[in-house]
Short mmCIF file of C-alpha atoms in Angstrom, two decimals:
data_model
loop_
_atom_site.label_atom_id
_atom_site.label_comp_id
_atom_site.label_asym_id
_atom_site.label_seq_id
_atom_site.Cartn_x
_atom_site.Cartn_y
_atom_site.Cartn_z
CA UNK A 1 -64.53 -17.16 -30.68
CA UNK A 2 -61.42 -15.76 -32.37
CA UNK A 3 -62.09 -13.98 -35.25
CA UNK A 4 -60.22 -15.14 -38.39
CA UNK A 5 -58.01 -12.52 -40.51
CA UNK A 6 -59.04 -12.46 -44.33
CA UNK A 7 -57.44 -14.58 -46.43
CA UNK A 8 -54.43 -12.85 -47.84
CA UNK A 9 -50.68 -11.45 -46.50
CA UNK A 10 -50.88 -10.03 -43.12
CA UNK A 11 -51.96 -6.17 -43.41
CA UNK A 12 -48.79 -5.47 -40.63
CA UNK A 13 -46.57 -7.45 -42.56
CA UNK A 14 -43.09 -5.75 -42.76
CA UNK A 15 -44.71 -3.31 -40.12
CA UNK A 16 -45.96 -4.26 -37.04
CA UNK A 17 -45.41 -7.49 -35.24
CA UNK A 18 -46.41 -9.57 -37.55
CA UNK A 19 -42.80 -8.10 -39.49
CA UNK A 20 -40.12 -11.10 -39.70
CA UNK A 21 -37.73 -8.13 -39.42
CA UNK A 22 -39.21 -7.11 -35.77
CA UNK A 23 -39.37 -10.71 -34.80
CA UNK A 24 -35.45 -11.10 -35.53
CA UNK A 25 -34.92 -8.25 -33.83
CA UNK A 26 -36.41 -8.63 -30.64
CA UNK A 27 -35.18 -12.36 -30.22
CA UNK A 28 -31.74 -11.03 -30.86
CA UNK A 29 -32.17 -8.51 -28.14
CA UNK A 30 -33.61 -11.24 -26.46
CA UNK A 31 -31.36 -13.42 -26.85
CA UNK A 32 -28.60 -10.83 -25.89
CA UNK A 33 -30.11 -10.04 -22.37
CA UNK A 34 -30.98 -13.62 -21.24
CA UNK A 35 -27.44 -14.37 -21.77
CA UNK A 36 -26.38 -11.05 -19.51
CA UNK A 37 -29.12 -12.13 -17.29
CA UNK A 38 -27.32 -15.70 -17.13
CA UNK A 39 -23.72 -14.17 -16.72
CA UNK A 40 -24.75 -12.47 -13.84
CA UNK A 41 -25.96 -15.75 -12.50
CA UNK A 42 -23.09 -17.40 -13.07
CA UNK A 43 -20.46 -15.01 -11.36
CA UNK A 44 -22.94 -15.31 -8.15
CA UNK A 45 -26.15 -17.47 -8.05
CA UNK A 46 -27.09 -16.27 -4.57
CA UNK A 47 -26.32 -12.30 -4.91
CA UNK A 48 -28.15 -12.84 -8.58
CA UNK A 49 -31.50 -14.85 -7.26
CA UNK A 50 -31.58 -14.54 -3.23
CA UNK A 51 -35.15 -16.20 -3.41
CA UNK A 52 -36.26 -15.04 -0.21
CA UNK A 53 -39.88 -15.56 -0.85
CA UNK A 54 -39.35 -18.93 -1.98
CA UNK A 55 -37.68 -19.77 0.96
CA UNK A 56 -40.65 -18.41 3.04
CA UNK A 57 -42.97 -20.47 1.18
CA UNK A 58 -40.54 -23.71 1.31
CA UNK A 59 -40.72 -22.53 5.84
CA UNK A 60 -44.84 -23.08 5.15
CA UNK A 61 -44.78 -26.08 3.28
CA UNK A 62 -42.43 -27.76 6.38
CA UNK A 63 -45.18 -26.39 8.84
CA UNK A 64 -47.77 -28.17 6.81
CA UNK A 65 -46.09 -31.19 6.52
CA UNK A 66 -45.15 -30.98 10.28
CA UNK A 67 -48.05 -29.82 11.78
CA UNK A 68 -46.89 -26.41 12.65
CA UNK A 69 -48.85 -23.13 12.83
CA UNK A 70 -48.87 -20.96 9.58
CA UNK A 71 -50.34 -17.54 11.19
CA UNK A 72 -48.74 -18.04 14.70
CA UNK A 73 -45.39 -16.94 14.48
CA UNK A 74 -42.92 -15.93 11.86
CA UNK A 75 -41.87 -17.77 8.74
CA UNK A 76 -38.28 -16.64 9.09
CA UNK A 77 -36.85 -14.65 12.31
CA UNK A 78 -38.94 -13.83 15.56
CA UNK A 79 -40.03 -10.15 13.59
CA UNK A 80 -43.50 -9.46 12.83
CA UNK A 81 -44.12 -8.15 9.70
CA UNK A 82 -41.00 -9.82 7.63
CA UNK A 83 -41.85 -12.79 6.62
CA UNK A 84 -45.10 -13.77 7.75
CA UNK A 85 -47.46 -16.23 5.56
CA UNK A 86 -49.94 -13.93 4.52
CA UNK A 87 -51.03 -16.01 1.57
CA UNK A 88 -54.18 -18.55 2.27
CA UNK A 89 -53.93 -22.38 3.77
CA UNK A 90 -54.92 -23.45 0.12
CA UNK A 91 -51.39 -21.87 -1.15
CA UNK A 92 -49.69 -23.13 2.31
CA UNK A 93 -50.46 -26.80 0.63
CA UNK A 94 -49.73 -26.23 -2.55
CA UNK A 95 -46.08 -25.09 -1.36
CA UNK A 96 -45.57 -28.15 0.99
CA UNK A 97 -43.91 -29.83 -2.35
CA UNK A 98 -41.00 -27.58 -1.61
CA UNK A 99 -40.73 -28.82 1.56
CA UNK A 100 -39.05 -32.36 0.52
CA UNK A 101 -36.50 -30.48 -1.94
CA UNK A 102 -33.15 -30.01 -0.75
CA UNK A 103 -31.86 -26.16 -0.47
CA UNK A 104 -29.49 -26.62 -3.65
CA UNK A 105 -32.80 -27.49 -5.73
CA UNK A 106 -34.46 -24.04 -5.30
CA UNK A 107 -32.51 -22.28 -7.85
CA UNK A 108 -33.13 -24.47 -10.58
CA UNK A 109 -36.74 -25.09 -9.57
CA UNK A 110 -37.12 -21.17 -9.68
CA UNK A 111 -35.28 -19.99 -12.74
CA UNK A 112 -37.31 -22.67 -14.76
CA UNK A 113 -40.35 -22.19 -13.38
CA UNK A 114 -39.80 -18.22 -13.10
CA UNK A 115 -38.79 -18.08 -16.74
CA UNK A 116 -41.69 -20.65 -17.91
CA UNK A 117 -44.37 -18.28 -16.39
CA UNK A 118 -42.64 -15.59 -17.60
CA UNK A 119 -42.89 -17.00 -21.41
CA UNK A 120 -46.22 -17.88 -20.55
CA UNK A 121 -47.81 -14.33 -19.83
CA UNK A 122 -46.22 -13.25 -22.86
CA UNK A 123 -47.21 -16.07 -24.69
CA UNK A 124 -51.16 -15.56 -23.52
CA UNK A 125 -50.50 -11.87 -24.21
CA UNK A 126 -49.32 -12.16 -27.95
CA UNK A 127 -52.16 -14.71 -28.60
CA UNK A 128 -54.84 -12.25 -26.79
CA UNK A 129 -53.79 -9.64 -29.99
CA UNK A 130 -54.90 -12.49 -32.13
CA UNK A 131 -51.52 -13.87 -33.18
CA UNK A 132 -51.99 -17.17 -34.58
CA UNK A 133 -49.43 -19.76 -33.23
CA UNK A 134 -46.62 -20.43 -35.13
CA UNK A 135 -42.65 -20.65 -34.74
CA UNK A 136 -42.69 -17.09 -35.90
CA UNK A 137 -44.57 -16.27 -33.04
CA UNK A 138 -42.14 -18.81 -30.72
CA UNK A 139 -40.00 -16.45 -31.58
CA UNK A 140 -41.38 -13.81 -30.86
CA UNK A 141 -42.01 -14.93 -27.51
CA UNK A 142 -39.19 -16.08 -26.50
CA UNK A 143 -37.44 -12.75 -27.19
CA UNK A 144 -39.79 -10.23 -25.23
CA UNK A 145 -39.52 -12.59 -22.77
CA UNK A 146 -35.76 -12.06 -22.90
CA UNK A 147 -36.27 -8.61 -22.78
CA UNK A 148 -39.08 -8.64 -19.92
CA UNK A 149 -36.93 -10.16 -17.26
CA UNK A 150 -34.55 -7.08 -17.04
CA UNK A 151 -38.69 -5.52 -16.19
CA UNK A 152 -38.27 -4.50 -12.61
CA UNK A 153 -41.45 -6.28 -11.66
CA UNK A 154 -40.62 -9.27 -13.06
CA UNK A 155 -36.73 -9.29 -11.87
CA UNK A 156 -38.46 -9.38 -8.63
CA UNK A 157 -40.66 -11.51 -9.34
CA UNK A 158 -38.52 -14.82 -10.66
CA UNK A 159 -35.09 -13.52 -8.22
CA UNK A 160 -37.48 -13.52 -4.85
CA UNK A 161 -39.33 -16.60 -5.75
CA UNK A 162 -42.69 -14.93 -5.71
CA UNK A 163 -45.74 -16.46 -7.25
CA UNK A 164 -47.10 -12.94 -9.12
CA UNK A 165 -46.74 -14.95 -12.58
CA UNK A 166 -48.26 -17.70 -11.75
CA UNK A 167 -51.30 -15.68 -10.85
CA UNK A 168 -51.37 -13.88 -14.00
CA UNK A 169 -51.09 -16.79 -16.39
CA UNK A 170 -54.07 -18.26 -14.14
CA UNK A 171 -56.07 -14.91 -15.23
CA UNK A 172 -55.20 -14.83 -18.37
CA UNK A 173 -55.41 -18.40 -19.51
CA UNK A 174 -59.17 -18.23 -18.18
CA UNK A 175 -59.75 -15.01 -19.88
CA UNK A 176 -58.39 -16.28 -23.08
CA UNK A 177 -60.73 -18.75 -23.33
CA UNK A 178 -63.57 -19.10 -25.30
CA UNK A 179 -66.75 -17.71 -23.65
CA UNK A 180 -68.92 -20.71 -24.35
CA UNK A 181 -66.31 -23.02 -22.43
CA UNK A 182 -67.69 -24.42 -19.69
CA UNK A 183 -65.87 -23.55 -16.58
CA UNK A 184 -63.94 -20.48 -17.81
CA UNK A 185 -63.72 -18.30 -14.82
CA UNK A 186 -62.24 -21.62 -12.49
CA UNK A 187 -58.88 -20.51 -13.16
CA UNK A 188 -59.60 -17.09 -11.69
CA UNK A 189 -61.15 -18.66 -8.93
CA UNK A 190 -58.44 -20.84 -7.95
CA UNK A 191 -56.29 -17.72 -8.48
CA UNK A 192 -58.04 -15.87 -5.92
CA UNK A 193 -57.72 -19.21 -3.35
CA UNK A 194 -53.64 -18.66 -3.35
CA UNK A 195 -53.84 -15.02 -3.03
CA UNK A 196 -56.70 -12.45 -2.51
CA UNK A 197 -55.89 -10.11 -4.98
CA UNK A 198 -57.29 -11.80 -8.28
CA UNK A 199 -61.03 -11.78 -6.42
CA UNK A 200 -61.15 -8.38 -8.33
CA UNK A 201 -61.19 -9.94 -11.99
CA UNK A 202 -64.48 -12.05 -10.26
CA UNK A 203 -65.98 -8.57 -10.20
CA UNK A 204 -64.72 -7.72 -13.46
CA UNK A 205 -66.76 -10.46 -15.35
CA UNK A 206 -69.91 -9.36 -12.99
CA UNK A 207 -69.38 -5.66 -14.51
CA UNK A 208 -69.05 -7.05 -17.95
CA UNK A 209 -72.26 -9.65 -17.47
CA UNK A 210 -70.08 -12.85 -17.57
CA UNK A 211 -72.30 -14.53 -15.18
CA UNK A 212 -71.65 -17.60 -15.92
CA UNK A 213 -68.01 -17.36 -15.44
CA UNK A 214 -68.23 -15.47 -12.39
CA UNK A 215 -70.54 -17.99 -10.74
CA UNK A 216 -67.24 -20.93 -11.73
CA UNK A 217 -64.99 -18.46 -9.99
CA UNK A 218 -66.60 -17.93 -7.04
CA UNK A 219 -67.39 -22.04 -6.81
CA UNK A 220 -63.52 -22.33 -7.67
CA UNK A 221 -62.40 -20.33 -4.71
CA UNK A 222 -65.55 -21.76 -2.76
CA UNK A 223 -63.62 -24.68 -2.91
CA UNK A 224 -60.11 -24.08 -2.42
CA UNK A 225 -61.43 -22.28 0.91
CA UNK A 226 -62.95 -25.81 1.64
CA UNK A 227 -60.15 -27.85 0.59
CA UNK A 228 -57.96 -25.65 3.35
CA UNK A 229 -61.04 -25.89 5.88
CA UNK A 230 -60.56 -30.13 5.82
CA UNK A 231 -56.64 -30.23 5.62
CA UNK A 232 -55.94 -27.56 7.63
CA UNK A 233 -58.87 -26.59 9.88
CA UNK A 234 -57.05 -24.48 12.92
CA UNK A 235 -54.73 -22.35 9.98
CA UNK A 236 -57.94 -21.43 8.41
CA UNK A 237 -59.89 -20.37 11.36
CA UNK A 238 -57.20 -17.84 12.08
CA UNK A 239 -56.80 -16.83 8.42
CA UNK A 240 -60.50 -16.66 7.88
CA UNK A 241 -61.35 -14.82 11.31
CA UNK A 242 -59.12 -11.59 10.43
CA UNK A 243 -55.49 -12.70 9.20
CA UNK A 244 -55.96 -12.07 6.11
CA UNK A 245 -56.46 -8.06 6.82
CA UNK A 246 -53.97 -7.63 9.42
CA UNK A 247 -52.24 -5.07 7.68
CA UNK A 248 -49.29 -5.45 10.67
CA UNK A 249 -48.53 -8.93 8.92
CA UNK A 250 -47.29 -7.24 5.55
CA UNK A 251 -45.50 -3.97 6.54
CA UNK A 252 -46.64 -0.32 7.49
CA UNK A 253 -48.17 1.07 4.82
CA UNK A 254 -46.01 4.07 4.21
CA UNK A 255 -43.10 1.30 3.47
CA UNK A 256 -40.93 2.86 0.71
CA UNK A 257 -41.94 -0.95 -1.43
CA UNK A 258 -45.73 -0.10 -1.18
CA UNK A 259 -46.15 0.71 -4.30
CA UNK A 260 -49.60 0.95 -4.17
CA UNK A 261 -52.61 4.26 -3.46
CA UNK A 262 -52.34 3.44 0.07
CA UNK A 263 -48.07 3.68 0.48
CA UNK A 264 -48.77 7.35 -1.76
CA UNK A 265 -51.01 8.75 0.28
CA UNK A 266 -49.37 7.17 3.47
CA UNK A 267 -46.12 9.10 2.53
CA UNK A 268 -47.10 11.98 1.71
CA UNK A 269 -50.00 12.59 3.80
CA UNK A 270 -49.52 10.36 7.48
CA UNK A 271 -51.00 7.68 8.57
CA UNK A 272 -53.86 9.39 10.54
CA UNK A 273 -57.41 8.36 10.40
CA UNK A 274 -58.39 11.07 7.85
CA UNK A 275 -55.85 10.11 5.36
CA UNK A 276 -57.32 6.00 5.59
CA UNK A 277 -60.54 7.90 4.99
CA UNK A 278 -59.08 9.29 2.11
CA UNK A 279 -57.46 6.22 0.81
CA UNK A 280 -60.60 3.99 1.43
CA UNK A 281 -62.78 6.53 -0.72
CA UNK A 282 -59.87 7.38 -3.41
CA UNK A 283 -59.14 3.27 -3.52
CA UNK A 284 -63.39 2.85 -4.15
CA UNK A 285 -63.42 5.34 -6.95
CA UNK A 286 -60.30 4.37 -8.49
CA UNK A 287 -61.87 1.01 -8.85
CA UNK A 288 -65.05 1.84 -9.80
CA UNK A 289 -63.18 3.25 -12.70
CA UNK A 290 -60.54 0.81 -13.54
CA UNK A 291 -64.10 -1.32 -13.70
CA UNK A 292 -65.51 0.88 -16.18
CA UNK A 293 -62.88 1.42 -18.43
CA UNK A 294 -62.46 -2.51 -18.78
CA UNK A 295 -66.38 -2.39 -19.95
CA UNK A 296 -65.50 -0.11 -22.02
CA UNK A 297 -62.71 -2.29 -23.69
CA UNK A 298 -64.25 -5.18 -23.20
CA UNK A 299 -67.57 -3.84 -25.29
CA UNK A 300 -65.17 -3.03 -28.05
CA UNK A 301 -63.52 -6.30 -28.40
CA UNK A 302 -60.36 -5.39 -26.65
CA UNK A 303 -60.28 -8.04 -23.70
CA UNK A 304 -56.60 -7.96 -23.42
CA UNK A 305 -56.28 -4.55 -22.87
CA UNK A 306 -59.60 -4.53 -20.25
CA UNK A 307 -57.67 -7.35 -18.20
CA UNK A 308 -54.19 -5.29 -18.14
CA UNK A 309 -56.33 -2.42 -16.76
CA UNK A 310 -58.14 -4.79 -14.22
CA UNK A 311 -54.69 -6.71 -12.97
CA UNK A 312 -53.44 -2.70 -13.10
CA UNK A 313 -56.07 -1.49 -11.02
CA UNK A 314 -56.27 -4.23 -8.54
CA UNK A 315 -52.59 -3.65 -7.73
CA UNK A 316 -53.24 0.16 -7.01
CA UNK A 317 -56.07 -0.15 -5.11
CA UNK A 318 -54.82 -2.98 -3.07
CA UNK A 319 -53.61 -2.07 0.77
CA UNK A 320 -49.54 -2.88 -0.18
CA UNK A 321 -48.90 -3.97 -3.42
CA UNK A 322 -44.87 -4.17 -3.72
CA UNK A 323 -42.60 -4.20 -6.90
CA UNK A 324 -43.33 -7.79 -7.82
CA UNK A 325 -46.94 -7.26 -7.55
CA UNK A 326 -46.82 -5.20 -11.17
CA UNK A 327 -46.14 -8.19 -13.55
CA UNK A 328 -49.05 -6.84 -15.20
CA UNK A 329 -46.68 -4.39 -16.91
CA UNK A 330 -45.34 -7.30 -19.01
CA UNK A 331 -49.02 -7.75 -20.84
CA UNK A 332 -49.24 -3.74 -20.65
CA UNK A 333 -45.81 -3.23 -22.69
CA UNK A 334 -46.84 -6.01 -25.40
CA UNK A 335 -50.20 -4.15 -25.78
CA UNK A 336 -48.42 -0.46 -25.77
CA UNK A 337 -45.87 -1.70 -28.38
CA UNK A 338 -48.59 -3.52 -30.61
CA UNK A 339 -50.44 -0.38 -30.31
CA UNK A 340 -47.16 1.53 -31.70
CA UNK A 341 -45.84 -0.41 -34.29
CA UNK A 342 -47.95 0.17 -37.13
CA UNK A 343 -48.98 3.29 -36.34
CA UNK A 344 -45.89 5.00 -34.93
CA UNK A 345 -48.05 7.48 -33.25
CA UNK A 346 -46.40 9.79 -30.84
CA UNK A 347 -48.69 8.84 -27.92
CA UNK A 348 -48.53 5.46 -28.22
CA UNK A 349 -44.62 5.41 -28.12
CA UNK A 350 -44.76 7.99 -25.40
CA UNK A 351 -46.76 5.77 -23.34
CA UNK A 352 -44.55 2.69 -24.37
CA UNK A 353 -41.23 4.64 -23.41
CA UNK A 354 -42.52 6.06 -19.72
CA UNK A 355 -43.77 2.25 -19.47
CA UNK A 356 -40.51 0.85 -20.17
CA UNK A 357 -38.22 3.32 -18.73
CA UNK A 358 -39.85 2.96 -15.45
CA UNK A 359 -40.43 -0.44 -15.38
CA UNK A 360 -36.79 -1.10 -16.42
CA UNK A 361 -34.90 1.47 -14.31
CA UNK A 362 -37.21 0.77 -11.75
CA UNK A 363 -38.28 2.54 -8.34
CA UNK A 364 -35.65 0.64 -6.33
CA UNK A 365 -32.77 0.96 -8.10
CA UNK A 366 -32.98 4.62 -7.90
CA UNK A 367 -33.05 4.83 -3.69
CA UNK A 368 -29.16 4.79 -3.69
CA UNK A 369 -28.69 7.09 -5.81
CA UNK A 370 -31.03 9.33 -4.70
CA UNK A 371 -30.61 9.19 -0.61
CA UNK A 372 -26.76 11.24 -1.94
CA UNK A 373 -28.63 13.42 -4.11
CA UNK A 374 -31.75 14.12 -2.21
CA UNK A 375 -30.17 16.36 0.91
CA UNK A 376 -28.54 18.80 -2.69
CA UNK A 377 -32.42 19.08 -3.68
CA UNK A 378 -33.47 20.86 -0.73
CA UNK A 379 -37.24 22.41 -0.07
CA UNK A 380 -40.60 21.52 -2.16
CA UNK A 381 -38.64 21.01 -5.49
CA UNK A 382 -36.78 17.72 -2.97
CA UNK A 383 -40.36 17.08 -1.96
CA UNK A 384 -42.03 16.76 -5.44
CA UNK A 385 -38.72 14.82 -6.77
CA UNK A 386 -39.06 12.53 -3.75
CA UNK A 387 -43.08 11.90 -4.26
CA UNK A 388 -42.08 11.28 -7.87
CA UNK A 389 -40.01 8.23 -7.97
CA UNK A 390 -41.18 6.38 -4.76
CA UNK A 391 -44.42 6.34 -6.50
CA UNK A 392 -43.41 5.77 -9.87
CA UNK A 393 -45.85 3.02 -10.71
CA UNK A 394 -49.03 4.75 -9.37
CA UNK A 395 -48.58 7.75 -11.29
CA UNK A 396 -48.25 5.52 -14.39
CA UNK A 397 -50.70 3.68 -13.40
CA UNK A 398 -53.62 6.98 -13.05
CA UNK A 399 -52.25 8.48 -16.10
CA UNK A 400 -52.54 4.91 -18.26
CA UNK A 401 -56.59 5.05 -16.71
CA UNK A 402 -56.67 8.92 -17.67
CA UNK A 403 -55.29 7.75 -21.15
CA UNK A 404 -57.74 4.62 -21.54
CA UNK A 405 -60.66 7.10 -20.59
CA UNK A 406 -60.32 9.03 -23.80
CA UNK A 407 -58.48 6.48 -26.18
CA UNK A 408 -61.75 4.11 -26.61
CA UNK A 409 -64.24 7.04 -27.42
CA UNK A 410 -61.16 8.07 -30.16
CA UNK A 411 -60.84 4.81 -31.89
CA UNK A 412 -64.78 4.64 -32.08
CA UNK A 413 -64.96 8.41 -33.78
CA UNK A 414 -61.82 7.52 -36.42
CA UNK A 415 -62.75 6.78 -39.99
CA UNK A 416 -61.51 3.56 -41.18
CA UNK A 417 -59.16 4.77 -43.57
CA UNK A 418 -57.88 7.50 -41.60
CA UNK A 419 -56.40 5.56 -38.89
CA UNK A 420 -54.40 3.18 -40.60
CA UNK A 421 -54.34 0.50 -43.58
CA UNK A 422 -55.39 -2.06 -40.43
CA UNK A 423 -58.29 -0.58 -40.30
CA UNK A 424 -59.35 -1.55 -44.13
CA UNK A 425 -60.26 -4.59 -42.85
CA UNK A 426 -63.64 -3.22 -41.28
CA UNK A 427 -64.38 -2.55 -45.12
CA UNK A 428 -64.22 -6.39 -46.17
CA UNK A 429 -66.32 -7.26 -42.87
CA UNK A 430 -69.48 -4.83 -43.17
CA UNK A 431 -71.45 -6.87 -40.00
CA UNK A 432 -68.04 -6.33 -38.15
CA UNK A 433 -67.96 -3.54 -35.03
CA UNK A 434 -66.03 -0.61 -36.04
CA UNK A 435 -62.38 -1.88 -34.94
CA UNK A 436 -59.70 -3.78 -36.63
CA UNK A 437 -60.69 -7.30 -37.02
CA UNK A 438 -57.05 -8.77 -36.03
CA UNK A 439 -58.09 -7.28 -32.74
CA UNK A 440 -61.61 -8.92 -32.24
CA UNK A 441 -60.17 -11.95 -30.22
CA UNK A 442 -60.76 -13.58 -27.12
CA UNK A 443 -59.07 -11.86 -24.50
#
């Protein structure tokens, strides 16, 4: 259940994000780059959203409807490892809607439902830090959601046509939900049926004894396996038999997009059998202690922040995770900036800026730029500078897990009133766990 705040003015008011001054702020920024987002748009629709991904899935959706094979050939072109379907024969249906649309409706199909996921993660996000729901909080939303789509992940995201957002909302929705609900933990199954990657949240509430939700999640995607098996019986042999780890049908792994453990290690190391040794035993521990560290937050009432590290780690650990595949930096920035608000503490708005920065600059936008500077920056300094930004995200990502290792065990050890007049509320609730009570919620 979510815990209710005291009776009284909010303790952030005029501070935090619960200030009426921060919420006009941000939806004025907001406001301000949706409308430069929309300019750009306007002066060139295609150049702005090229939707390639869509596109693919609107090429699967026709071979569903016609009978065609998903796995045999390529979506687009005759070049393996483009634009193959590498999603499952459950998502291959739920496409085949974009099939009857005509080519001039995928732009406004995408930018509306790109920008209504969008609002929705960050909608699920602000809720998860036990905002209640008000026009305030519209607000609110609607102007980090502004902000968020200039987020490289997300740019990608809504201006490919991708289906990352969708996925989160899925995870978070189910998270969100109360823990006595009875089949919380579908949505994550059904997550998992479009695209693999969610399976790891099924773990997550194993780890964190959510039995009961893990058991609807694995019936969930039990049954979107089934519901492909009927329709489309020959596609899911194939998919089911080994497509779905033919690492061929994605891209090499040391692919400057793989922004994942396994495109680091590929680049920097080869792609000999020692170094897939090395990723397949890095990848294990690195997940064994994104795993723990969600416990951890999970234990202390901080869901949110346990399924940002769990969408986080799955990403890093997964064989090619490219740009688009980090949405969860949109719930990771509302967290960091929560965290910094009332506090202003330098590592909190350290972590918030290298978040941002990166996330806004982004990895790609820097390979122009640095292909004329790179042959000037010659020997190891070139090297390390080159490591760097092609695997911006990853290093983020281990130093955000290296942060979350020590940052649990610190709140724990703080006094009440040292940390921060938030934390006065632990005073009024004596049979409360030692954290602020505005951030005992549901997710």
């Amino acid at each position: 259940m979510i815990a209710r705040r005291p009776a009284g003015p909010p303790l952030l008011w005029g501070r935090g994000l619960d200030s009426p001054g921060i919420t006009r702020l941000i939806a004025a920024l907001g406001a301000v780059a949706a409308l430069v987002f929309a300019g750009w748009l306007v002066r060139d629709a295609h150049a702005t959203l090229p939707l390639f991904d869509l596109g693919a899935y609107r090429v699967a959706g026709e071979r569903v409807l016609g009978g065609g094979s998903l796995y045999g050939s390529p979506l687009v072109g005759t070049t393996w490892g483009v634009f193959e379907f590498v999603y499952t024969p459950f998502a291959a249906l739920l496409f085949g809607p974009l099939a009857l649309l005509p080519a001039w409706a995928l732009l406004p199909v995408a930018l509306v439902v790109g920008g209504g996921l969008l609002v929705g993660v960050v909608w699920l996000s602000l809720i998860g830090l036990g905002q209640p729901p008000s026009r305030r909080l519209l607000a609110l939303c609607l102007g980090l959601s502004g902000l968020l789509l200039w987020c490289e992940p997300v740019w990608e995201t809504v201006t490919f046509g991708q289906v990352n957002l969708l996925l989160a909302v899925l995870v978070l929705a189910d998270l969100g939900r109360d823990k006595s609900v009875w089949g919380r933990g579908a949505l994550i199954g059904m997550a998992a049926g479009i695209k693999l990657t969610p399976a790891f949240f099924v773990v997550y509430l194993l780890v964190t004894r959510q039995f009961r939700a893990a058991a609807a999640a694995v019936g969930a995607f039990l049954a979107t396996a089934l519901v492909g098996a009927v329709t489309l019986p020959g596609d899911s042999r194939v998919f089911w038999a080994g497509a779905f780890a033919d690492p061929a049908r994605v891209g090499v792994p040391d692919h400057p997009g793989n922004q994942s453990l396994r495109g680091l290690i590929a680049r920097v190391l080869g792609l000999g059998s020692w170094a897939q040794l090395l990723w397949l035993v890095s990848a294990a521990a690195l997940a064994a202690a994104g795993l723990w560290l969600a416990a951890r937050f999970t234990a202390s009432g901080r869901e949110l922040t346990a399924a940002v590290l769990c969408g986080l780690t799955a990403v890093v650990v997964s064989p090619f995770s490219w740009v688009h595949h980090w949405v969860w930096f949109v719930p990771l920035l509302i967290v960091l900036l929560d965290r910094a608000l009332p506090r202003r503490g330098r590592s909190a708005w350290s972590a918030w800026l290298a978040c941002g920065v990166a996330s806004a600059v982004g990895c790609h936008w820097f390979f122009a730029w640095f292909a004329g500077v790179a042959p000037s920056v010659a020997g190891p300094v070139g090297a390390v500078l080159l490591a760097g930004y092609q695997n911006a995200y990853v290093w983020l990502t281990l130093a955000l897990l290296a942060a979350a290792a020590w940052l649990p065990g610190r709140w724990r050890r703080a006094p009440a009133a040292a940390v921060d007049a938030v934390d006065a509320v632990d005073a009024v609730d004596s049979t409360a766990p030692h954290i602020p009570s505005y951030r005992r919620t549901h997710v």
